[in-house]
Coordinates of C-alpha atoms in Angstrom, one line a residue:
X485 CA 150.4 143.2 111.4
X486 CA 151.3 141.9 108.0
X487 CA 148.8 140.5 105.5
X488 CA 149.9 136.9 106.1
X489 CA 149.4 137.0 109.9
X490 CA 146.0 138.8 109.4
X491 CA 144.9 136.0 107.0
X492 CA 146.0 133.3 109.5
X493 CA 144.0 135.0 112.3
X494 CA 141.0 135.3 110.0
X495 CA 141.1 131.6 109.2
X496 CA 141.3 130.8 113.0
X497 CA 138.3 133.0 113.7
X498 CA 136.4 131.5 110.8
X499 CA 137.0 127.9 111.9
X500 CA 135.9 128.9 115.5
X501 CA 132.8 130.6 114.2
X502 CA 131.7 127.7 112.1
X503 CA 132.3 125.2 115.0
X504 CA 130.2 127.4 117.2
X505 CA 127.5 127.7 114.5
X506 CA 127.2 123.9 114.3
X507 CA 126.7 123.4 118.0
X508 CA 123.3 123.8 119.5
X509 CA 122.6 126.6 121.9
X510 CA 121.0 124.7 124.9
X511 CA 121.4 121.0 125.3
X512 CA 118.8 120.9 128.1
X513 CA 116.1 122.9 126.2
X514 CA 113.2 121.2 124.4
X515 CA 111.9 122.4 121.1
X516 CA 108.2 121.8 121.7
X517 CA 105.8 122.6 124.5
X518 CA 102.6 120.7 125.4
X519 CA 99.7 123.0 124.7
X520 CA 97.0 120.4 124.8
X521 CA 95.0 122.5 127.2
X522 CA 94.3 124.8 124.2
X523 CA 92.1 122.0 122.8
X524 CA 88.4 121.5 123.8
X525 CA 87.5 118.4 125.8
X526 CA 84.6 117.9 123.5
X527 CA 85.6 117.3 120.0
X528 CA 89.3 116.6 120.7
X529 CA 88.9 113.5 122.9
X530 CA 88.0 109.9 122.3
X531 CA 88.1 108.2 119.0
X532 CA 90.1 110.4 116.6
X533 CA 92.0 108.4 114.0
X534 CA 93.1 110.9 111.4
X535 CA 93.6 114.7 111.2
X536 CA 93.8 117.4 108.5
X537 CA 95.0 121.0 109.0
X538 CA 93.2 123.5 106.8
X539 CA 91.7 127.0 107.0
X540 CA 88.1 125.6 106.6
X541 CA 86.5 128.9 107.5
X542 CA 88.9 131.0 105.5
X543 CA 89.8 133.4 108.3
X544 CA 93.5 133.2 107.8
X545 CA 94.5 130.6 110.4
X546 CA 94.7 126.8 110.3
X547 CA 91.8 124.8 111.7
X548 CA 91.7 121.1 112.6
X549 CA 89.4 118.5 111.0
X550 CA 89.2 115.1 112.8
X551 CA 87.9 111.8 111.5
X552 CA 86.5 109.9 114.5
X553 CA 85.5 106.3 114.9
X554 CA 81.8 106.0 115.8
X555 CA 81.7 109.6 117.0
X556 CA 80.5 112.7 115.2
X557 CA 83.5 114.0 113.2
X558 CA 85.0 117.2 114.4
X559 CA 86.0 120.6 113.2
X560 CA 88.1 122.6 115.7
X561 CA 88.1 126.3 114.9
X562 CA 91.3 128.2 115.6
X563 CA 91.2 131.7 117.0
X564 CA 94.6 132.4 115.4
X565 CA 96.5 131.8 118.7
X566 CA 96.4 128.0 118.6
X567 CA 93.4 128.0 120.9
X568 CA 90.6 125.9 119.4
X569 CA 86.8 125.8 119.8
X570 CA 84.3 123.1 118.9
X571 CA 80.8 123.5 117.7
X572 CA 78.9 120.2 117.8
X573 CA 76.3 121.5 115.5
X574 CA 78.6 122.1 112.5
X575 CA 78.7 118.6 111.2
X576 CA 75.3 116.9 111.9
X577 CA 75.5 113.2 111.0
X578 CA 75.0 109.8 112.4
X579 CA 77.9 107.8 113.8
X580 CA 80.2 106.0 111.3
X581 CA 83.6 104.3 111.3
X582 CA 85.4 107.4 109.8
X583 CA 89.0 106.8 108.9
X584 CA 90.3 109.5 106.6
X585 CA 89.5 113.0 105.3
X586 CA 89.5 114.8 101.9
X587 CA 89.0 118.6 101.7
X588 CA 88.6 120.5 98.5
X589 CA 86.1 122.8 96.7
X590 CA 84.3 119.9 95.1
X591 CA 81.4 121.9 93.7
X592 CA 83.6 124.8 92.6
X593 CA 81.6 127.4 94.4
X594 CA 84.5 129.1 96.2
X595 CA 84.4 127.4 99.6
X596 CA 85.8 124.1 101.0
X597 CA 83.9 120.9 101.3
X598 CA 84.7 117.8 103.3
X599 CA 84.6 114.0 102.6
X600 CA 85.0 111.4 105.4
X601 CA 85.5 107.8 104.2
X602 CA 84.5 105.0 106.5
X603 CA 85.7 101.4 106.8
X604 CA 83.6 99.0 108.9
X605 CA 80.1 100.3 108.0
X606 CA 80.8 101.2 104.4
X607 CA 79.1 104.6 104.9
X608 CA 81.0 107.7 103.7
X609 CA 80.0 111.2 104.7
X610 CA 80.1 114.0 102.1
X611 CA 79.6 117.5 103.4
X612 CA 79.1 120.4 101.0
X613 CA 79.8 123.8 102.5
X614 CA 76.8 126.1 102.1
X615 CA 78.9 129.2 102.4
X616 CA 77.5 130.3 105.8
X617 CA 79.8 128.2 107.9
X618 CA 77.5 125.1 107.9
X619 CA 77.7 121.9 105.9
X620 CA 75.0 119.9 104.2
X621 CA 75.2 116.1 104.1
X622 CA 74.8 114.8 100.6
X623 CA 75.0 111.2 99.3
X624 CA 78.1 109.8 97.5
X625 CA 78.5 106.4 95.9
X626 CA 79.8 103.8 95.7
X627 CA 79.8 102.4 99.2
X628 CA 83.1 100.7 100.2
X629 CA 85.2 99.7 103.2
X630 CA 87.7 102.5 103.0
X631 CA 90.7 103.7 105.0
X632 CA 92.1 106.4 102.8
X633 CA 91.1 109.1 100.3
X634 CA 93.2 111.5 98.2
X635 CA 92.2 114.5 96.0
X636 CA 93.7 114.8 92.5
X637 CA 92.6 116.4 89.3
X638 CA 93.2 113.3 87.2
X639 CA 92.0 114.6 83.8
X640 CA 93.1 118.3 84.1
X641 CA 89.6 119.8 83.9
X642 CA 90.0 121.9 87.0
X643 CA 87.6 119.8 89.1
X644 CA 89.0 117.8 92.1
X645 CA 88.6 114.0 91.6
X646 CA 89.1 111.3 94.2
X647 CA 91.2 108.2 94.8
X648 CA 89.7 106.0 97.5
X649 CA 91.7 103.1 99.0
X650 CA 89.5 100.2 99.9
X651 CA 89.4 96.7 101.3
X652 CA 89.3 95.2 97.8
X653 CA 89.5 97.1 94.6
X654 CA 90.6 100.8 95.0
X655 CA 88.5 103.4 93.2
X656 CA 89.0 106.5 91.1
X657 CA 85.9 108.8 91.1
X658 CA 85.8 111.6 88.5
X659 CA 84.1 114.9 89.4
X660 CA 81.9 116.7 86.9
X661 CA 82.6 120.0 88.7
X662 CA 79.3 120.0 90.5
X663 CA 80.4 117.5 93.1
X664 CA 78.8 114.6 91.2
X665 CA 81.1 111.7 90.7
X666 CA 81.4 108.9 88.2
X667 CA 83.3 105.7 89.0
X668 CA 86.0 105.3 86.3
X669 CA 88.0 102.7 88.1
X670 CA 87.7 100.0 85.4
X671 CA 89.5 102.2 82.8
X672 CA 91.9 104.1 85.0
X673 CA 93.2 101.6 87.6
X674 CA 94.6 98.0 87.4
X675 CA 92.2 95.4 88.7
X676 CA 93.9 94.4 92.1
X677 CA 92.4 93.2 95.4
X678 CA 94.3 94.7 98.3
X679 CA 93.7 95.9 101.9
X680 CA 94.7 99.5 101.4
X681 CA 95.4 101.8 104.4
X682 CA 97.0 104.8 102.8
X683 CA 97.9 106.4 99.5
X684 CA 100.0 109.4 98.4
X685 CA 99.6 111.0 95.0
X686 CA 102.9 112.5 93.9
X687 CA 105.2 112.6 90.9
X688 CA 107.8 109.9 91.8
X689 CA 109.4 109.5 88.3
X690 CA 109.7 113.3 87.6
X691 CA 107.8 113.1 84.3
X692 CA 105.4 115.9 85.0
X693 CA 102.3 113.9 86.1
X694 CA 101.4 112.4 89.5
X695 CA 101.7 108.8 90.4
X696 CA 100.1 106.8 93.3
X697 CA 102.1 105.1 96.1
X698 CA 99.7 102.7 97.9
X699 CA 100.2 101.3 101.4
X700 CA 98.6 97.9 102.0
X701 CA 98.3 95.3 104.6
X702 CA 99.9 92.8 102.2
X703 CA 102.7 94.9 100.6
X704 CA 102.8 98.4 99.1
X705 CA 102.3 99.2 95.4
X706 CA 103.5 101.9 93.0
X707 CA 101.0 102.9 90.3
X708 CA 102.6 104.9 87.5
X709 CA 100.6 107.5 85.6
X710 CA 100.7 106.8 81.9
X711 CA 99.2 110.2 81.2
X712 CA 95.8 111.7 81.8
X713 CA 95.2 109.8 85.0
X714 CA 95.5 106.2 83.7
X715 CA 97.7 104.0 85.8
X716 CA 99.8 100.8 85.5
X717 CA 101.1 98.7 88.4
X718 CA 104.9 98.9 88.2
X719 CA 105.6 97.7 91.7
X720 CA 107.9 94.8 90.9
X721 CA 110.2 97.0 88.8
X722 CA 110.3 100.0 91.1
X723 CA 109.9 98.9 94.7
X724 CA 112.2 96.7 96.8
X725 CA 110.9 93.2 97.2
X726 CA 111.2 90.3 99.7
X727 CA 110.0 91.8 103.1
X728 CA 106.5 91.0 104.4
X729 CA 105.1 94.3 105.7
X730 CA 101.8 95.7 106.9
X731 CA 102.2 99.5 106.1
X732 CA 99.7 101.9 107.6
X733 CA 101.0 105.2 106.4
X734 CA 103.4 106.4 103.6
X735 CA 105.3 109.6 104.5
X736 CA 106.9 111.4 101.5
X737 CA 109.9 113.6 101.9
X738 CA 113.4 114.2 100.6
X739 CA 115.6 112.5 103.2
X740 CA 119.0 113.0 101.4
X741 CA 118.3 116.5 99.9
X742 CA 118.8 115.3 96.3
X743 CA 115.6 116.9 95.0
X744 CA 113.7 113.5 94.6
X745 CA 110.8 112.3 96.7
X746 CA 111.7 109.5 99.1
X747 CA 109.3 107.5 101.4
X748 CA 109.1 106.3 105.0
X749 CA 106.8 103.3 105.4
X750 CA 105.1 103.2 108.8
X751 CA 104.8 99.5 109.7
X752 CA 103.0 97.4 112.3
X753 CA 103.0 93.8 113.3
X754 CA 99.3 93.2 114.0
X755 CA 99.6 89.9 112.1
X756 CA 102.3 87.5 113.2
X757 CA 105.1 87.3 110.6
X758 CA 104.9 90.9 109.4
X759 CA 108.1 92.9 109.8
X760 CA 107.4 95.9 112.1
X761 CA 110.6 97.8 111.2
X762 CA 109.8 101.2 109.6
X763 CA 111.5 101.4 106.3
X764 CA 113.1 104.2 104.2
X765 CA 112.8 104.0 100.4
X766 CA 115.2 106.2 98.5
X767 CA 114.3 107.4 95.0
X768 CA 117.0 107.4 92.3
X769 CA 115.1 110.2 90.5
X770 CA 113.3 108.0 88.0
X771 CA 110.9 106.5 90.4
X772 CA 113.0 103.4 91.2
X773 CA 113.4 103.0 94.9
X774 CA 116.1 101.2 97.1
X775 CA 115.7 100.1 100.7
X776 CA 118.2 102.1 102.7
X777 CA 116.7 101.3 106.1
X778 CA 119.6 99.5 107.7
X779 CA 122.0 102.4 107.1
X780 CA 119.7 105.3 107.7
X781 CA 117.2 104.7 110.5
X782 CA 117.5 103.0 114.0
X783 CA 116.2 99.5 114.5
X784 CA 112.6 99.8 115.6
X785 CA 110.0 97.3 116.8
X786 CA 107.1 99.4 117.9
X787 CA 103.8 99.8 116.0
X788 CA 103.9 103.0 113.9
X789 CA 100.6 104.3 112.5
X790 CA 101.7 107.6 111.1
X791 CA 104.6 110.0 110.8
X792 CA 105.8 113.3 109.3
X793 CA 108.9 114.8 107.9
X794 CA 109.7 118.2 109.5
X795 CA 112.8 120.3 110.1
X796 CA 112.2 120.7 113.8
X797 CA 115.7 122.0 114.5
X798 CA 115.7 124.3 111.4
X799 CA 119.1 123.2 110.1
X800 CA 117.9 122.7 106.5
X801 CA 117.2 119.0 106.4
X802 CA 114.1 116.8 107.1
X803 CA 113.8 115.2 110.5
X804 CA 111.2 112.5 111.4
X805 CA 108.5 112.3 114.0
X806 CA 106.6 109.0 114.4
X807 CA 103.5 108.3 116.3
X808 CA 102.7 104.8 117.6
X809 CA 100.1 102.6 119.3
X810 CA 99.9 99.9 121.9
X811 CA 101.5 102.3 124.5
X812 CA 104.6 102.9 122.4
X813 CA 106.3 106.3 122.8
X814 CA 106.2 109.2 120.5
X815 CA 109.6 109.2 118.6
X816 CA 111.7 112.0 117.1
X817 CA 114.6 111.2 114.8
X818 CA 117.1 113.9 113.7
X819 CA 118.6 114.0 110.2
X820 CA 122.4 114.4 110.2
X821 CA 122.1 116.2 106.8
X822 CA 122.9 113.1 104.8
X823 CA 119.7 111.2 105.4
X824 CA 121.0 109.2 108.4
X825 CA 118.7 109.4 111.5
X826 CA 119.3 109.2 115.2
X827 CA 117.2 109.6 118.3
X828 CA 116.4 113.2 119.2
X829 CA 113.5 112.9 121.7
X830 CA 115.3 114.8 124.4
X831 CA 116.0 117.7 122.1
X832 CA 112.5 117.8 120.7
X833 CA 110.3 117.2 123.8
X834 CA 112.7 117.0 126.7
X835 CA 111.5 114.9 129.6
X836 CA 108.0 114.7 128.2
X837 CA 107.1 111.1 127.5
X838 CA 103.9 110.6 125.5
X839 CA 102.7 107.0 125.4
X840 CA 99.5 107.3 123.6
X841 CA 97.4 105.6 120.9
X842 CA 98.6 108.0 118.2
X843 CA 96.9 107.2 114.9
X844 CA 97.2 110.4 113.0
X845 CA 99.6 113.4 112.9
X846 CA 99.9 116.7 111.1
X847 CA 102.3 119.6 111.2
X848 CA 101.4 123.3 110.6
X849 CA 101.8 126.8 112.0
X850 CA 98.8 127.1 114.3
X851 CA 99.7 130.3 116.2
X852 CA 101.0 132.5 113.4
X853 CA 104.7 132.6 114.5
X854 CA 106.0 131.0 111.3
X855 CA 107.2 127.9 113.2
X856 CA 105.9 124.4 112.7
X857 CA 103.6 123.0 115.4
X858 CA 102.2 119.4 115.7
X859 CA 98.8 117.9 116.3
X860 CA 98.5 114.2 117.1
X861 CA 95.3 112.1 117.3
X862 CA 95.0 110.1 120.5
X863 CA 92.4 107.4 120.0
X864 CA 92.1 106.6 123.7
X865 CA 92.2 110.1 125.3
X866 CA 92.6 113.8 124.6
X867 CA 94.5 114.7 121.5
X868 CA 98.0 116.2 121.7
X869 CA 99.0 119.7 120.6
X870 CA 102.7 120.6 120.6
X871 CA 103.8 124.1 119.9
X872 CA 107.3 125.0 118.8
X873 CA 109.0 127.2 121.4
X874 CA 110.2 130.3 119.6
X875 CA 112.8 131.0 122.3
X876 CA 114.7 127.7 121.7
X877 CA 117.3 127.6 118.8
X878 CA 118.7 124.2 118.0
X879 CA 121.1 123.8 115.1
X880 CA 122.8 120.5 115.6
X881 CA 123.2 117.6 118.0
X882 CA 126.9 117.0 117.0
X883 CA 129.7 119.5 117.6
X884 CA 132.2 119.2 114.8
X885 CA 136.0 119.0 115.2
X886 CA 138.7 120.4 112.9
X887 CA 140.0 117.5 110.8
X888 CA 143.8 117.2 111.1
X889 CA 144.4 115.1 108.0
X890 CA 145.7 116.5 104.8
X891 CA 143.6 118.0 101.9
X892 CA 145.4 118.6 98.6
X893 CA 145.7 120.7 96.5
X894 CA 144.5 123.6 98.5
X895 CA 143.6 126.1 96.9
X896 CA 141.3 123.8 94.8
X897 CA 140.5 124.2 91.2
X898 CA 138.4 121.3 90.1
X899 CA 139.6 118.2 92.0
X900 CA 141.0 117.4 95.4
X901 CA 141.8 114.6 97.8
X902 CA 141.4 114.1 101.5
X903 CA 143.6 111.9 103.5
X904 CA 141.8 108.9 105.1
X905 CA 141.4 109.1 108.9
X906 CA 140.9 106.4 111.4
X907 CA 137.4 105.6 110.2
X908 CA 135.7 102.2 110.4
X909 CA 133.2 103.1 107.7
X910 CA 133.3 105.3 104.6
X911 CA 132.2 108.8 105.7
X912 CA 129.7 111.0 104.0
X913 CA 131.0 114.2 102.6
X914 CA 129.6 117.6 101.6
X915 CA 130.8 121.1 100.9
X916 CA 129.4 123.8 103.2
X917 CA 129.7 127.6 103.3
X918 CA 130.8 129.6 106.3
X919 CA 127.2 129.5 107.7
X920 CA 127.2 125.7 107.6
X921 CA 124.8 125.6 104.7
X922 CA 125.2 122.8 102.2
X923 CA 126.6 123.9 98.8
X924 CA 127.4 120.6 97.2
X925 CA 126.8 117.0 98.3
X926 CA 130.0 115.3 97.3
X927 CA 130.4 111.8 95.7
X928 CA 133.7 110.0 96.0
X929 CA 135.2 109.9 92.5
X930 CA 137.6 107.1 93.4
X931 CA 139.7 106.0 96.4
X932 CA 143.1 104.7 97.1
X933 CA 144.5 103.1 100.2
X934 CA 145.4 106.5 101.5
X935 CA 142.8 109.0 100.3
X936 CA 139.4 109.8 98.9
X937 CA 139.3 111.8 95.7
X938 CA 136.6 114.2 94.5
X939 CA 135.8 116.1 91.3
X940 CA 133.9 119.4 91.5
X941 CA 131.5 119.9 88.6
X942 CA 130.5 123.5 89.5
X943 CA 133.4 125.8 88.9
X944 CA 131.4 129.0 89.5
X945 CA 132.1 129.0 93.2
X946 CA 135.2 130.8 94.6
X947 CA 136.3 131.7 98.1
X948 CA 136.5 129.9 101.4
X949 CA 134.4 126.8 102.0
X950 CA 134.6 123.8 104.4
X951 CA 134.6 120.1 103.7
X952 CA 132.2 118.5 106.2
X953 CA 133.0 114.9 107.0
X954 CA 130.5 112.7 108.9
X955 CA 131.4 109.2 110.1
X956 CA 128.9 107.5 112.5
X957 CA 128.3 110.1 115.3
X958 CA 131.5 112.2 114.6
X959 CA 131.5 115.4 112.5
X960 CA 134.7 117.0 111.1
X961 CA 135.4 120.1 109.2
X962 CA 138.4 120.9 106.8
X963 CA 138.9 124.3 105.3
X964 CA 139.5 124.6 101.6
X965 CA 139.8 127.5 99.2
X966 CA 138.2 127.4 95.8
X967 CA 140.0 129.6 93.2

């Protein structure tokens, strides 16, 4: 066999291998199994509205902390195998309208403490860990009607401070390192009256300090850190305007894999006139966001209370799981690698249909198998524990085809063009290696009536790669050689 024929055979094998790699192994399998029987009936049933996953007893596995409405708040202790136990004597307190949870070593004594914030009765519960596995209830002020709390060291002194989202003015409480807090709201936050349901503290403008994205009943806000934990409201300049939304949770993630934090806004229509469509805000890297909902996520009219980004199919991009109320189903959306999402419930949970009052959700590895599991609060029944099935491998929901159009020049040095196909919309393009991993996300340099033209900025790559072309639900591959 001469070298030319051998190379041709190798190219045929390589194309076939990549097509196989992109297809998923079992279209009838489901990624998650219902393991809710691993949860205790006491402590994991009733009025849970939010959840946090943390190793509270520091034994090497992730436990569950639940904020409960007018029930004693719960700690579910993990035995390392995703089997949980509840001790009703761990958190001794009266009943409050608990809505959210903060966990940190607030008194800097080496163990983790817990704060639950409450809404209707204005009564927060602050538990200091005494080091023996029990918690002492200590007072914390000021009282407020609160739905969310975040931990952040605003002044860089090593002590965890608090942002509390309220009905009214939100608060920043500064910690002296001994779990004693001073209200510095007047100097650190703009004076704004909102009905706040959630907040995420994260560096949206990539300047090295953390900003605050705030979800409200009457429109979200973006507070930009001016340095040292002092914030300005820059909502009008940075967030899309014009849609009336009641947002209950903000979910940060990188939908398009450009290295910048994006957001999903989980919306409801509890008040007539609010748009219930969940929305995707894409960050341009400077903390200015565009609304890409229409092109990226299915139309949606349920009532979403929370969500997570997670790569449930382990293909390198962030998928979405949304939990809803008013008997709306649990929803899973798969990322196509370019930030466009489609329904993937069958792949994730098979024939399981969970219609629950899902107010809170968290992902973590609960059984030590290095795979992501899911815990969901169910306000009207037993909570839901979904464990990732390690026997199931899912790499894609779309099997690619070899693109028959022309690509030139090939081999490629720094620029190339691809012949336009019979596409109704402009496709998305990226360069992948022989394992299907993204190497470069390509931007069209210019187009003509016949072709799309690209410019490669990274000339350190050589060898065989593939141009991946995605248009609606179709995926195509075209081999190219970088010399």
